[in-house]
């Protein structure tokens, strides 16, 4: 039971890319505390990359694959190299807050994590994901705009060169 209605993350989500991942179109998803990113642009400027903010990484793990979802070996998933599990395809992958204490906010400097931070907008969050460890429902979303967002991030990187 329990409602699986729409829930919202506490902060703002960003897709984060690094120059060295460009060939693979790799990315990670981070949530920045709402108080720390008021008035931030869609693509972070150099001054925001240097700030100290409260943030947490969202994870895409095998237990986040919904039944009947197309899955691929991790070779098809550039940000999961060397991981021997099947994971969801680009644009069909579900991301959620990391379980337990590891999922808490911590102080980071965005520029240390990645070169380009792009805001993820328009995705639908729900609470259908129940974490296997603590059995709690965590907000999660299927990253439908993934390809567009990640392509845009790398276009920004190229423009900076």
PDB file of C-alpha atoms in Angstrom:
ATOM      1  CA  UNK A   1       0.000   0.000   0.000  1.00  0.00           C
ATOM      2  CA  UNK A   2       0.983   3.607   0.599  1.00  0.00           C
ATOM      3  CA  UNK A   3       0.514   6.460  -1.805  1.00  0.00           C
ATOM      4  CA  UNK A   4       2.897   6.744  -4.718  1.00  0.00           C
ATOM      5  CA  UNK A   5       1.716  10.231  -5.589  1.00  0.00           C
ATOM      6  CA  UNK A   6       3.891  13.072  -6.699  1.00  0.00           C
ATOM      7  CA  UNK A   7       6.601  14.187  -4.291  1.00  0.00           C
ATOM      8  CA  UNK A   8       9.183  16.906  -4.753  1.00  0.00           C
ATOM      9  CA  UNK A   9      12.848  16.826  -3.837  1.00  0.00           C
ATOM     10  CA  UNK A  10      13.812  19.432  -1.237  1.00  0.00           C
ATOM     11  CA  UNK A  11      16.351  21.153  -3.477  1.00  0.00           C
ATOM     12  CA  UNK A  12      17.105  21.709  -7.154  1.00  0.00           C
ATOM     13  CA  UNK A  13      18.468  18.906  -9.324  1.00  0.00           C
ATOM     14  CA  UNK A  14      21.373  19.328 -11.720  1.00  0.00           C
ATOM     15  CA  UNK A  15      22.994  17.097 -14.303  1.00  0.00           C
ATOM     16  CA  UNK A  16      26.750  17.395 -13.817  1.00  0.00           C
ATOM     17  CA  UNK A  17      29.303  16.688 -16.548  1.00  0.00           C
ATOM     18  CA  UNK A  18      33.091  16.725 -16.673  1.00  0.00           C
ATOM     19  CA  UNK A  19      35.486  17.398 -19.488  1.00  0.00           C
ATOM     20  CA  UNK A  20      37.161  14.002 -19.142  1.00  0.00           C
ATOM     21  CA  UNK A  21      33.784  12.246 -19.544  1.00  0.00           C
ATOM     22  CA  UNK A  22      33.006  13.976 -22.830  1.00  0.00           C
ATOM     23  CA  UNK A  23      33.817  11.043 -25.085  1.00  0.00           C
ATOM     24  CA  UNK A  24      31.457   8.852 -23.068  1.00  0.00           C
ATOM     25  CA  UNK A  25      28.752  11.487 -22.454  1.00  0.00           C
ATOM     26  CA  UNK A  26      28.986  10.583 -18.772  1.00  0.00           C
ATOM     27  CA  UNK A  27      27.094  12.502 -16.088  1.00  0.00           C
ATOM     28  CA  UNK A  28      25.965  12.393 -12.475  1.00  0.00           C
ATOM     29  CA  UNK A  29      22.860  13.866 -10.835  1.00  0.00           C
ATOM     30  CA  UNK A  30      23.216  16.182  -7.826  1.00  0.00           C
ATOM     31  CA  UNK A  31      20.627  17.995  -5.726  1.00  0.00           C
ATOM     32  CA  UNK A  32      21.573  21.399  -4.289  1.00  0.00           C
ATOM     33  CA  UNK A  33      19.850  22.658  -1.140  1.00  0.00           C
ATOM     34  CA  UNK A  34      17.062  25.090  -2.107  1.00  0.00           C
ATOM     35  CA  UNK A  35      18.439  27.850   0.166  1.00  0.00           C
ATOM     36  CA  UNK A  36      21.860  27.651  -1.498  1.00  0.00           C
ATOM     37  CA  UNK A  37      20.752  28.021  -5.111  1.00  0.00           C
ATOM     38  CA  UNK A  38      18.166  30.815  -5.052  1.00  0.00           C
ATOM     39  CA  UNK A  39      18.311  32.779  -8.288  1.00  0.00           C
ATOM     40  CA  UNK A  40      20.851  30.477  -9.909  1.00  0.00           C
ATOM     41  CA  UNK A  41      20.789  30.307 -13.725  1.00  0.00           C
ATOM     42  CA  UNK A  42      19.953  27.129 -15.662  1.00  0.00           C
ATOM     43  CA  UNK A  43      23.631  26.617 -16.410  1.00  0.00           C
ATOM     44  CA  UNK A  44      25.911  27.488 -13.505  1.00  0.00           C
ATOM     45  CA  UNK A  45      28.350  30.350 -14.022  1.00  0.00           C
ATOM     46  CA  UNK A  46      31.991  30.193 -12.844  1.00  0.00           C
ATOM     47  CA  UNK A  47      31.131  32.143  -9.672  1.00  0.00           C
ATOM     48  CA  UNK A  48      28.560  29.536  -8.561  1.00  0.00           C
ATOM     49  CA  UNK A  49      31.009  26.713  -9.260  1.00  0.00           C
ATOM     50  CA  UNK A  50      33.323  28.220  -6.625  1.00  0.00           C
ATOM     51  CA  UNK A  51      30.720  28.553  -3.867  1.00  0.00           C
ATOM     52  CA  UNK A  52      30.412  26.170  -0.954  1.00  0.00           C
ATOM     53  CA  UNK A  53      26.929  24.624  -1.022  1.00  0.00           C
ATOM     54  CA  UNK A  54      24.971  21.891   0.675  1.00  0.00           C
ATOM     55  CA  UNK A  55      24.235  19.089  -1.812  1.00  0.00           C
ATOM     56  CA  UNK A  56      23.804  15.356  -2.314  1.00  0.00           C
ATOM     57  CA  UNK A  57      24.243  12.956  -5.168  1.00  0.00           C
ATOM     58  CA  UNK A  58      21.311  10.970  -6.530  1.00  0.00           C
ATOM     59  CA  UNK A  59      22.016   7.421  -7.602  1.00  0.00           C
ATOM     60  CA  UNK A  60      20.951   5.162 -10.412  1.00  0.00           C
ATOM     61  CA  UNK A  61      21.212   1.592  -9.194  1.00  0.00           C
ATOM     62  CA  UNK A  62      19.879  -1.792 -10.349  1.00  0.00           C
ATOM     63  CA  UNK A  63      17.022  -1.733  -7.811  1.00  0.00           C
ATOM     64  CA  UNK A  64      15.718   1.437  -9.483  1.00  0.00           C
ATOM     65  CA  UNK A  65      14.786  -0.413 -12.675  1.00  0.00           C
ATOM     66  CA  UNK A  66      11.057  -0.742 -13.084  1.00  0.00           C
ATOM     67  CA  UNK A  67       9.502  -4.022 -14.218  1.00  0.00           C
ATOM     68  CA  UNK A  68       9.389  -4.424 -17.964  1.00  0.00           C
ATOM     69  CA  UNK A  69      11.937  -1.676 -18.539  1.00  0.00           C
ATOM     70  CA  UNK A  70      14.451  -2.000 -21.355  1.00  0.00           C
ATOM     71  CA  UNK A  71      17.856  -2.709 -19.862  1.00  0.00           C
ATOM     72  CA  UNK A  72      21.335  -2.831 -21.324  1.00  0.00           C
ATOM     73  CA  UNK A  73      24.678  -4.079 -20.216  1.00  0.00           C
ATOM     74  CA  UNK A  74      26.601  -1.285 -18.539  1.00  0.00           C
ATOM     75  CA  UNK A  75      28.852  -0.825 -21.579  1.00  0.00           C
ATOM     76  CA  UNK A  76      25.910   1.065 -23.081  1.00  0.00           C
ATOM     77  CA  UNK A  77      25.820   3.308 -20.014  1.00  0.00           C
ATOM     78  CA  UNK A  78      28.800   5.540 -20.150  1.00  0.00           C
ATOM     79  CA  UNK A  79      28.669   6.724 -16.547  1.00  0.00           C
ATOM     80  CA  UNK A  80      28.680   3.145 -15.219  1.00  0.00           C
ATOM     81  CA  UNK A  81      31.850   1.713 -16.736  1.00  0.00           C
ATOM     82  CA  UNK A  82      33.342  -1.224 -14.895  1.00  0.00           C
ATOM     83  CA  UNK A  83      30.132  -1.991 -13.022  1.00  0.00           C
ATOM     84  CA  UNK A  84      28.899  -5.494 -13.750  1.00  0.00           C
ATOM     85  CA  UNK A  85      25.146  -4.985 -13.606  1.00  0.00           C
ATOM     86  CA  UNK A  86      22.364  -4.350 -16.060  1.00  0.00           C
ATOM     87  CA  UNK A  87      20.998  -0.820 -15.870  1.00  0.00           C
ATOM     88  CA  UNK A  88      18.345   1.240 -17.592  1.00  0.00           C
ATOM     89  CA  UNK A  89      18.817   2.769 -21.019  1.00  0.00           C
ATOM     90  CA  UNK A  90      19.476   6.472 -21.611  1.00  0.00           C
ATOM     91  CA  UNK A  91      16.255   8.431 -21.096  1.00  0.00           C
ATOM     92  CA  UNK A  92      14.593   5.577 -19.182  1.00  0.00           C
ATOM     93  CA  UNK A  93      16.736   5.586 -16.098  1.00  0.00           C
ATOM     94  CA  UNK A  94      15.331   6.207 -12.650  1.00  0.00           C
ATOM     95  CA  UNK A  95      17.358   8.218 -10.165  1.00  0.00           C
ATOM     96  CA  UNK A  96      16.727   8.407  -6.412  1.00  0.00           C
ATOM     97  CA  UNK A  97      18.303   9.773  -3.260  1.00  0.00           C
ATOM     98  CA  UNK A  98      21.042   7.483  -1.986  1.00  0.00           C
ATOM     99  CA  UNK A  99      19.733   5.400   0.934  1.00  0.00           C
ATOM    100  CA  UNK A 100      20.459   5.971   4.613  1.00  0.00           C
ATOM    101  CA  UNK A 101      23.084   8.321   6.042  1.00  0.00           C
ATOM    102  CA  UNK A 102      24.963   8.385   2.726  1.00  0.00           C
ATOM    103  CA  UNK A 103      21.970  10.191   1.250  1.00  0.00           C
ATOM    104  CA  UNK A 104      22.332  13.228   3.497  1.00  0.00           C
ATOM    105  CA  UNK A 105      23.380  16.676   2.348  1.00  0.00           C
ATOM    106  CA  UNK A 106      27.066  17.555   2.632  1.00  0.00           C
ATOM    107  CA  UNK A 107      29.176  20.631   1.915  1.00  0.00           C
ATOM    108  CA  UNK A 108      30.636  20.602  -1.589  1.00  0.00           C
ATOM    109  CA  UNK A 109      32.098  23.005  -4.120  1.00  0.00           C
ATOM    110  CA  UNK A 110      30.252  22.397  -7.420  1.00  0.00           C
ATOM    111  CA  UNK A 111      33.348  23.040  -9.550  1.00  0.00           C
ATOM    112  CA  UNK A 112      35.207  20.213  -7.795  1.00  0.00           C
ATOM    113  CA  UNK A 113      32.455  17.729  -8.763  1.00  0.00           C
ATOM    114  CA  UNK A 114      32.051  18.790 -12.388  1.00  0.00           C
ATOM    115  CA  UNK A 115      32.735  21.399 -15.059  1.00  0.00           C
ATOM    116  CA  UNK A 116      29.144  21.968 -16.227  1.00  0.00           C
ATOM    117  CA  UNK A 117      26.033  21.971 -14.024  1.00  0.00           C
ATOM    118  CA  UNK A 118      22.683  22.158 -15.855  1.00  0.00           C
ATOM    119  CA  UNK A 119      19.367  22.400 -14.041  1.00  0.00           C
ATOM    120  CA  UNK A 120      17.022  19.444 -14.597  1.00  0.00           C
ATOM    121  CA  UNK A 121      13.516  20.820 -15.149  1.00  0.00           C
ATOM    122  CA  UNK A 122      10.118  19.389 -16.027  1.00  0.00           C
ATOM    123  CA  UNK A 123      10.686  15.874 -14.694  1.00  0.00           C
ATOM    124  CA  UNK A 124       7.941  14.116 -12.698  1.00  0.00           C
ATOM    125  CA  UNK A 125       8.929  12.913  -9.246  1.00  0.00           C
ATOM    126  CA  UNK A 126       7.130  10.128  -7.437  1.00  0.00           C
ATOM    127  CA  UNK A 127       7.582   7.932  -4.390  1.00  0.00           C
ATOM    128  CA  UNK A 128       7.259   4.548  -6.073  1.00  0.00           C
ATOM    129  CA  UNK A 129      10.829   3.611  -5.128  1.00  0.00           C
ATOM    130  CA  UNK A 130      11.196   1.913  -1.747  1.00  0.00           C
ATOM    131  CA  UNK A 131      14.769   1.615  -0.597  1.00  0.00           C
ATOM    132  CA  UNK A 132      15.840  -1.975   0.031  1.00  0.00           C
ATOM    133  CA  UNK A 133      17.893  -1.134   3.150  1.00  0.00           C
ATOM    134  CA  UNK A 134      15.683   1.071   5.307  1.00  0.00           C
ATOM    135  CA  UNK A 135      12.368   0.303   3.527  1.00  0.00           C
ATOM    136  CA  UNK A 136      11.593   4.009   3.275  1.00  0.00           C
ATOM    137  CA  UNK A 137      10.075   5.646   0.235  1.00  0.00           C
ATOM    138  CA  UNK A 138      12.458   8.052  -1.429  1.00  0.00           C
ATOM    139  CA  UNK A 139      11.582  10.610  -4.107  1.00  0.00           C
ATOM    140  CA  UNK A 140      12.751   9.401  -7.500  1.00  0.00           C
ATOM    141  CA  UNK A 141      12.273  10.249 -11.153  1.00  0.00           C
ATOM    142  CA  UNK A 142      12.772   8.766 -14.585  1.00  0.00           C
ATOM    143  CA  UNK A 143      15.237  11.079 -16.354  1.00  0.00           C
ATOM    144  CA  UNK A 144      13.269  11.522 -19.586  1.00  0.00           C
ATOM    145  CA  UNK A 145      15.143  14.623 -20.768  1.00  0.00           C
ATOM    146  CA  UNK A 146      18.513  12.971 -20.120  1.00  0.00           C
ATOM    147  CA  UNK A 147      19.822  12.978 -23.673  1.00  0.00           C
ATOM    148  CA  UNK A 148      18.867  16.602 -24.284  1.00  0.00           C
ATOM    149  CA  UNK A 149      20.321  17.818 -20.974  1.00  0.00           C
ATOM    150  CA  UNK A 150      23.581  15.878 -21.293  1.00  0.00           C
ATOM    151  CA  UNK A 151      24.050  16.891 -24.950  1.00  0.00           C
ATOM    152  CA  UNK A 152      23.511  20.538 -23.937  1.00  0.00           C
ATOM    153  CA  UNK A 153      26.097  20.203 -21.149  1.00  0.00           C
ATOM    154  CA  UNK A 154      28.769  18.940 -23.510  1.00  0.00           C
ATOM    155  CA  UNK A 155      27.912  21.627 -26.064  1.00  0.00           C
ATOM    156  CA  UNK A 156      28.637  24.177 -23.301  1.00  0.00           C
ATOM    157  CA  UNK A 157      31.946  22.482 -22.522  1.00  0.00           C
ATOM    158  CA  UNK A 158      32.998  22.630 -26.177  1.00  0.00           C
ATOM    159  CA  UNK A 159      32.052  26.314 -26.326  1.00  0.00           C
ATOM    160  CA  UNK A 160      34.334  27.018 -23.335  1.00  0.00           C
ATOM    161  CA  UNK A 161      37.402  25.461 -24.986  1.00  0.00           C
TER     162      UNK A 161
END
